[in-house]
């Protein structure tokens, strides 16, 4: 509490703003929390009054009245506590849904550079660990602030009413308490931040080992992976213990300081009671209030380290939410391609790389033309095709479609005109049918269109053998399918999208010769009257391309048709010779 009020932590303030739409429920919960808080002062006063009556007046009815009154107050406490907890839980879960939605939406719109900076483990930790930590802590903190503040105020009223001088003595612990809590808060922030980073690393390590299980097995790297995981695991243990100690210190320290003051006050109160200045009932009320006020003070003191943890988690979440999305300033709509695609002196530099990936690429692809990009691995072929749908943006130069810079088109409009069939096919953990229809308007795709795409991609026999046919799940990332089967589903998906620009990035690399020959005809039909760009190492797949560009060291070294390039006896001819292509 000291942290948020004194330092006005921006992350905490921003996080608590998410609670404002639910202020109605918070108000109702606050009423129950106030009822809960007032039971403490009611208990102290009740004990004192009933003690005076029983000692100085007597009466058999007290045998029944005292237990009944205490049970009644406790019942009010119990019901109010449950209802307030339920309402605050509803609020925190609603805010958690909103935060996770904003997190997910932000990540989907990240530029490529952000994906390269962050591991999946770190991002998963923000969804699973940090968002839950921030929200559960925030909701509990709101409850503690309302309930325990009212409880302290109520008990202070009781204490001041009975002896205001003695009550003021208890405030001598204030300055010492503030100094201790501020020092602990700073240390907690550092340790919590380290814990969250390490937890993200552990999730990455688990995911990495899980996905690489075959490499681990074939290389007999069990001990090595165990050792790597143990280091992270022990690091988390060390930081968790350190965090628990730092977060646990405020309670005993507060208790010690509070009890010092309480002990002194009780001693003076006992003297006053013996002198007749206080009745026995007043002494019981004063003592009960003193003892009952200790717990809420400890709770509020503990909030300082809680707020430190919440602040770190909130900052981590807001860093993701506030990450700059990929640039989408274009307003033009790409409805039809009439002329083609033009690269004008295109340069590309990757972050933290000194050398350019592309150096002055200039080429023209006319409407209806098939173009192939060939070259050694790392020459820049994939960089070129990644620029067309703007997965990456040029560092210099321009790419135009129908003489308009592609940055002037909206991303949605641009990408709706592009189909991508890549070597690394990703399928969602869903049915074959839903993977085929992914990103498409399912109402505009008929069953006949799906059947034709399946036949064209040579999927019919494979699907017929499955127990649930086209509704069979492909597993996480398509792990239940072979590489060839996944590539054929990707090709069928491109057939269904029927976009005017089709990019093939080693699209048939996982197919056997028989399947490749069958799919060649499908690809030929698919690319008719469309712009097709093919990246291939298997040169037999691009012999009939209208134009072939040979890429080396980020530059176009040769270009022409298959036959014209062979006659030059240059780089392309050497590549063909290596693959026994004449």
JSON list of N, CA, C and O in Angstrom, two decimals, residues 415-441:
[
{"chain": "A", "resi": 415, "resn": "UNK", "atom": "N", "xyz": [-2.50, -9.42, -48.11]},
{"chain": "A", "resi": 415, "resn": "UNK", "atom": "CA", "xyz": [-2.31, -10.84, -47.80]},
{"chain": "A", "resi": 415, "resn": "UNK", "atom": "C", "xyz": [-3.47, -11.71, -48.28]},
{"chain": "A", "resi": 415, "resn": "UNK", "atom": "O", "xyz": [-3.30, -12.92, -48.47]},
{"chain": "A", "resi": 416, "resn": "UNK", "atom": "N", "xyz": [-4.64, -11.11, -48.45]},
{"chain": "A", "resi": 416, "resn": "UNK", "atom": "CA", "xyz": [-5.77, -11.89, -48.97]},
{"chain": "A", "resi": 416, "resn": "UNK", "atom": "C", "xyz": [-5.55, -12.30, -50.41]},
{"chain": "A", "resi": 416, "resn": "UNK", "atom": "O", "xyz": [-6.23, -13.18, -50.93]},
{"chain": "A", "resi": 417, "resn": "UNK", "atom": "N", "xyz": [-4.58, -11.65, -51.07]},
{"chain": "A", "resi": 417, "resn": "UNK", "atom": "CA", "xyz": [-4.28, -11.96, -52.46]},
{"chain": "A", "resi": 417, "resn": "UNK", "atom": "C", "xyz": [-3.07, -12.88, -52.62]},
{"chain": "A", "resi": 417, "resn": "UNK", "atom": "O", "xyz": [-2.57, -13.06, -53.72]},
{"chain": "A", "resi": 418, "resn": "UNK", "atom": "N", "xyz": [-2.60, -13.42, -51.50]},
{"chain": "A", "resi": 418, "resn": "UNK", "atom": "CA", "xyz": [-1.39, -14.26, -51.53]},
{"chain": "A", "resi": 418, "resn": "UNK", "atom": "C", "xyz": [-1.66, -15.60, -50.85]},
{"chain": "A", "resi": 418, "resn": "UNK", "atom": "O", "xyz": [-2.21, -15.65, -49.75]},
{"chain": "A", "resi": 419, "resn": "UNK", "atom": "N", "xyz": [-1.26, -16.67, -51.52]},
{"chain": "A", "resi": 419, "resn": "UNK", "atom": "CA", "xyz": [-1.25, -18.00, -50.91]},
{"chain": "A", "resi": 419, "resn": "UNK", "atom": "C", "xyz": [0.19, -18.43, -50.71]},
{"chain": "A", "resi": 419, "resn": "UNK", "atom": "O", "xyz": [1.05, -18.15, -51.56]},
{"chain": "A", "resi": 420, "resn": "UNK", "atom": "N", "xyz": [0.47, -19.07, -49.58]},
{"chain": "A", "resi": 420, "resn": "UNK", "atom": "CA", "xyz": [1.83, -19.50, -49.28]},
{"chain": "A", "resi": 420, "resn": "UNK", "atom": "C", "xyz": [1.85, -20.99, -48.97]},
{"chain": "A", "resi": 420, "resn": "UNK", "atom": "O", "xyz": [1.13, -21.46, -48.09]},
{"chain": "A", "resi": 421, "resn": "UNK", "atom": "N", "xyz": [2.65, -21.72, -49.72]},
{"chain": "A", "resi": 421, "resn": "UNK", "atom": "CA", "xyz": [2.86, -23.14, -49.47]},
{"chain": "A", "resi": 421, "resn": "UNK", "atom": "C", "xyz": [4.35, -23.30, -49.16]},
{"chain": "A", "resi": 421, "resn": "UNK", "atom": "O", "xyz": [5.19, -23.15, -50.03]},
{"chain": "A", "resi": 422, "resn": "UNK", "atom": "N", "xyz": [4.65, -23.56, -47.88]},
{"chain": "A", "resi": 422, "resn": "UNK", "atom": "CA", "xyz": [6.06, -23.57, -47.48]},
{"chain": "A", "resi": 422, "resn": "UNK", "atom": "C", "xyz": [6.56, -24.97, -47.17]},
{"chain": "A", "resi": 422, "resn": "UNK", "atom": "O", "xyz": [5.80, -25.92, -47.07]},
{"chain": "A", "resi": 423, "resn": "UNK", "atom": "N", "xyz": [7.86, -25.05, -47.01]},
{"chain": "A", "resi": 423, "resn": "UNK", "atom": "CA", "xyz": [8.50, -26.32, -46.65]},
{"chain": "A", "resi": 423, "resn": "UNK", "atom": "C", "xyz": [8.14, -26.72, -45.23]},
{"chain": "A", "resi": 423, "resn": "UNK", "atom": "O", "xyz": [7.85, -27.88, -44.95]},
{"chain": "A", "resi": 424, "resn": "UNK", "atom": "N", "xyz": [8.12, -25.74, -44.33]},
{"chain": "A", "resi": 424, "resn": "UNK", "atom": "CA", "xyz": [7.78, -26.00, -42.94]},
{"chain": "A", "resi": 424, "resn": "UNK", "atom": "C", "xyz": [6.28, -25.76, -42.76]},
{"chain": "A", "resi": 424, "resn": "UNK", "atom": "O", "xyz": [5.86, -24.66, -42.37]},
{"chain": "A", "resi": 425, "resn": "UNK", "atom": "N", "xyz": [5.50, -26.78, -43.05]},
{"chain": "A", "resi": 425, "resn": "UNK", "atom": "CA", "xyz": [4.04, -26.65, -42.97]},
{"chain": "A", "resi": 425, "resn": "UNK", "atom": "C", "xyz": [3.60, -26.71, -41.51]},
{"chain": "A", "resi": 425, "resn": "UNK", "atom": "O", "xyz": [4.01, -27.60, -40.77]},
{"chain": "A", "resi": 426, "resn": "UNK", "atom": "N", "xyz": [2.77, -25.76, -41.11]},
{"chain": "A", "resi": 426, "resn": "UNK", "atom": "CA", "xyz": [2.20, -25.80, -39.76]},
{"chain": "A", "resi": 426, "resn": "UNK", "atom": "C", "xyz": [0.71, -26.09, -39.88]},
{"chain": "A", "resi": 426, "resn": "UNK", "atom": "O", "xyz": [0.00, -25.39, -40.58]},
{"chain": "A", "resi": 427, "resn": "UNK", "atom": "N", "xyz": [0.28, -27.11, -39.15]},
{"chain": "A", "resi": 427, "resn": "UNK", "atom": "CA", "xyz": [-1.15, -27.43, -39.09]},
{"chain": "A", "resi": 427, "resn": "UNK", "atom": "C", "xyz": [-1.62, -27.27, -37.65]},
{"chain": "A", "resi": 427, "resn": "UNK", "atom": "O", "xyz": [-0.89, -27.58, -36.71]},
{"chain": "A", "resi": 428, "resn": "UNK", "atom": "N", "xyz": [-2.85, -26.81, -37.50]},
{"chain": "A", "resi": 428, "resn": "UNK", "atom": "CA", "xyz": [-3.42, -26.61, -36.17]},
{"chain": "A", "resi": 428, "resn": "UNK", "atom": "C", "xyz": [-3.99, -27.92, -35.62]},
{"chain": "A", "resi": 428, "resn": "UNK", "atom": "O", "xyz": [-4.35, -28.81, -36.39]},
{"chain": "A", "resi": 429, "resn": "UNK", "atom": "N", "xyz": [-4.05, -27.99, -34.31]},
{"chain": "A", "resi": 429, "resn": "UNK", "atom": "CA", "xyz": [-4.57, -29.20, -33.65]},
{"chain": "A", "resi": 429, "resn": "UNK", "atom": "C", "xyz": [-6.08, -29.24, -33.84]},
{"chain": "A", "resi": 429, "resn": "UNK", "atom": "O", "xyz": [-6.86, -28.93, -32.94]},
{"chain": "A", "resi": 430, "resn": "UNK", "atom": "N", "xyz": [-6.48, -29.63, -35.03]},
{"chain": "A", "resi": 430, "resn": "UNK", "atom": "CA", "xyz": [-7.88, -29.62, -35.42]},
{"chain": "A", "resi": 430, "resn": "UNK", "atom": "C", "xyz": [-8.06, -30.67, -36.52]},
{"chain": "A", "resi": 430, "resn": "UNK", "atom": "O", "xyz": [-7.13, -31.41, -36.85]},
{"chain": "A", "resi": 431, "resn": "UNK", "atom": "N", "xyz": [-9.24, -30.73, -37.10]},
{"chain": "A", "resi": 431, "resn": "UNK", "atom": "CA", "xyz": [-9.51, -31.71, -38.15]},
{"chain": "A", "resi": 431, "resn": "UNK", "atom": "C", "xyz": [-8.85, -31.30, -39.46]},
{"chain": "A", "resi": 431, "resn": "UNK", "atom": "O", "xyz": [-8.47, -30.13, -39.65]},
{"chain": "A", "resi": 432, "resn": "UNK", "atom": "N", "xyz": [-8.72, -32.26, -40.37]},
{"chain": "A", "resi": 432, "resn": "UNK", "atom": "CA", "xyz": [-8.17, -31.96, -41.70]},
{"chain": "A", "resi": 432, "resn": "UNK", "atom": "C", "xyz": [-9.04, -30.91, -42.39]},
{"chain": "A", "resi": 432, "resn": "UNK", "atom": "O", "xyz": [-8.54, -29.96, -42.99]},
{"chain": "A", "resi": 433, "resn": "UNK", "atom": "N", "xyz": [-10.34, -31.07, -42.27]},
{"chain": "A", "resi": 433, "resn": "UNK", "atom": "CA", "xyz": [-11.27, -30.13, -42.93]},
{"chain": "A", "resi": 433, "resn": "UNK", "atom": "C", "xyz": [-11.07, -28.71, -42.42]},
{"chain": "A", "resi": 433, "resn": "UNK", "atom": "O", "xyz": [-10.98, -27.76, -43.22]},
{"chain": "A", "resi": 434, "resn": "UNK", "atom": "N", "xyz": [-10.99, -28.54, -41.12]},
{"chain": "A", "resi": 434, "resn": "UNK", "atom": "CA", "xyz": [-10.83, -27.20, -40.57]},
{"chain": "A", "resi": 434, "resn": "UNK", "atom": "C", "xyz": [-9.47, -26.60, -40.90]},
{"chain": "A", "resi": 434, "resn": "UNK", "atom": "O", "xyz": [-9.34, -25.38, -41.03]},
{"chain": "A", "resi": 435, "resn": "UNK", "atom": "N", "xyz": [-8.46, -27.46, -41.06]},
{"chain": "A", "resi": 435, "resn": "UNK", "atom": "CA", "xyz": [-7.16, -26.96, -41.51]},
{"chain": "A", "resi": 435, "resn": "UNK", "atom": "C", "xyz": [-7.21, -26.51, -42.96]},
{"chain": "A", "resi": 435, "resn": "UNK", "atom": "O", "xyz": [-6.57, -25.53, -43.35]},
{"chain": "A", "resi": 436, "resn": "UNK", "atom": "N", "xyz": [-7.98, -27.23, -43.78]},
{"chain": "A", "resi": 436, "resn": "UNK", "atom": "CA", "xyz": [-8.13, -26.84, -45.18]},
{"chain": "A", "resi": 436, "resn": "UNK", "atom": "C", "xyz": [-8.86, -25.50, -45.30]},
{"chain": "A", "resi": 436, "resn": "UNK", "atom": "O", "xyz": [-8.55, -24.69, -46.18]},
{"chain": "A", "resi": 437, "resn": "UNK", "atom": "N", "xyz": [-9.81, -25.28, -44.41]},
{"chain": "A", "resi": 437, "resn": "UNK", "atom": "CA", "xyz": [-10.64, -24.07, -44.47]},
{"chain": "A", "resi": 437, "resn": "UNK", "atom": "C", "xyz": [-10.08, -22.92, -43.65]},
{"chain": "A", "resi": 437, "resn": "UNK", "atom": "O", "xyz": [-10.71, -21.86, -43.58]},
{"chain": "A", "resi": 438, "resn": "UNK", "atom": "N", "xyz": [-8.93, -23.11, -43.02]},
{"chain": "A", "resi": 438, "resn": "UNK", "atom": "CA", "xyz": [-8.39, -22.10, -42.11]},
{"chain": "A", "resi": 438, "resn": "UNK", "atom": "C", "xyz": [-8.18, -20.77, -42.86]},
{"chain": "A", "resi": 438, "resn": "UNK", "atom": "O", "xyz": [-7.53, -20.71, -43.90]},
{"chain": "A", "resi": 439, "resn": "UNK", "atom": "N", "xyz": [-8.75, -19.71, -42.31]},
{"chain": "A", "resi": 439, "resn": "UNK", "atom": "CA", "xyz": [-8.60, -18.39, -42.90]},
{"chain": "A", "resi": 439, "resn": "UNK", "atom": "C", "xyz": [-9.56, -18.10, -44.03]},
{"chain": "A", "resi": 439, "resn": "UNK", "atom": "O", "xyz": [-9.57, -16.99, -44.58]},
{"chain": "A", "resi": 440, "resn": "UNK", "atom": "N", "xyz": [-10.39, -19.07, -44.39]},
{"chain": "A", "resi": 440, "resn": "UNK", "atom": "CA", "xyz": [-11.35, -18.89, -45.48]},
{"chain": "A", "resi": 440, "resn": "UNK", "atom": "C", "xyz": [-12.75, -18.71, -44.92]},
{"chain": "A", "resi": 440, "resn": "UNK", "atom": "O", "xyz": [-13.05, -19.13, -43.80]},
{"chain": "A", "resi": 441, "resn": "UNK", "atom": "N", "xyz": [-13.61, -18.12, -45.72]},
{"chain": "A", "resi": 441, "resn": "UNK", "atom": "CA", "xyz": [-15.02, -18.02, -45.36]},
{"chain": "A", "resi": 441, "resn": "UNK", "atom": "C", "xyz": [-15.68, -19.36, -45.69]},
{"chain": "A", "resi": 441, "resn": "UNK", "atom": "O", "xyz": [-15.92, -19.66, -46.86]}
]
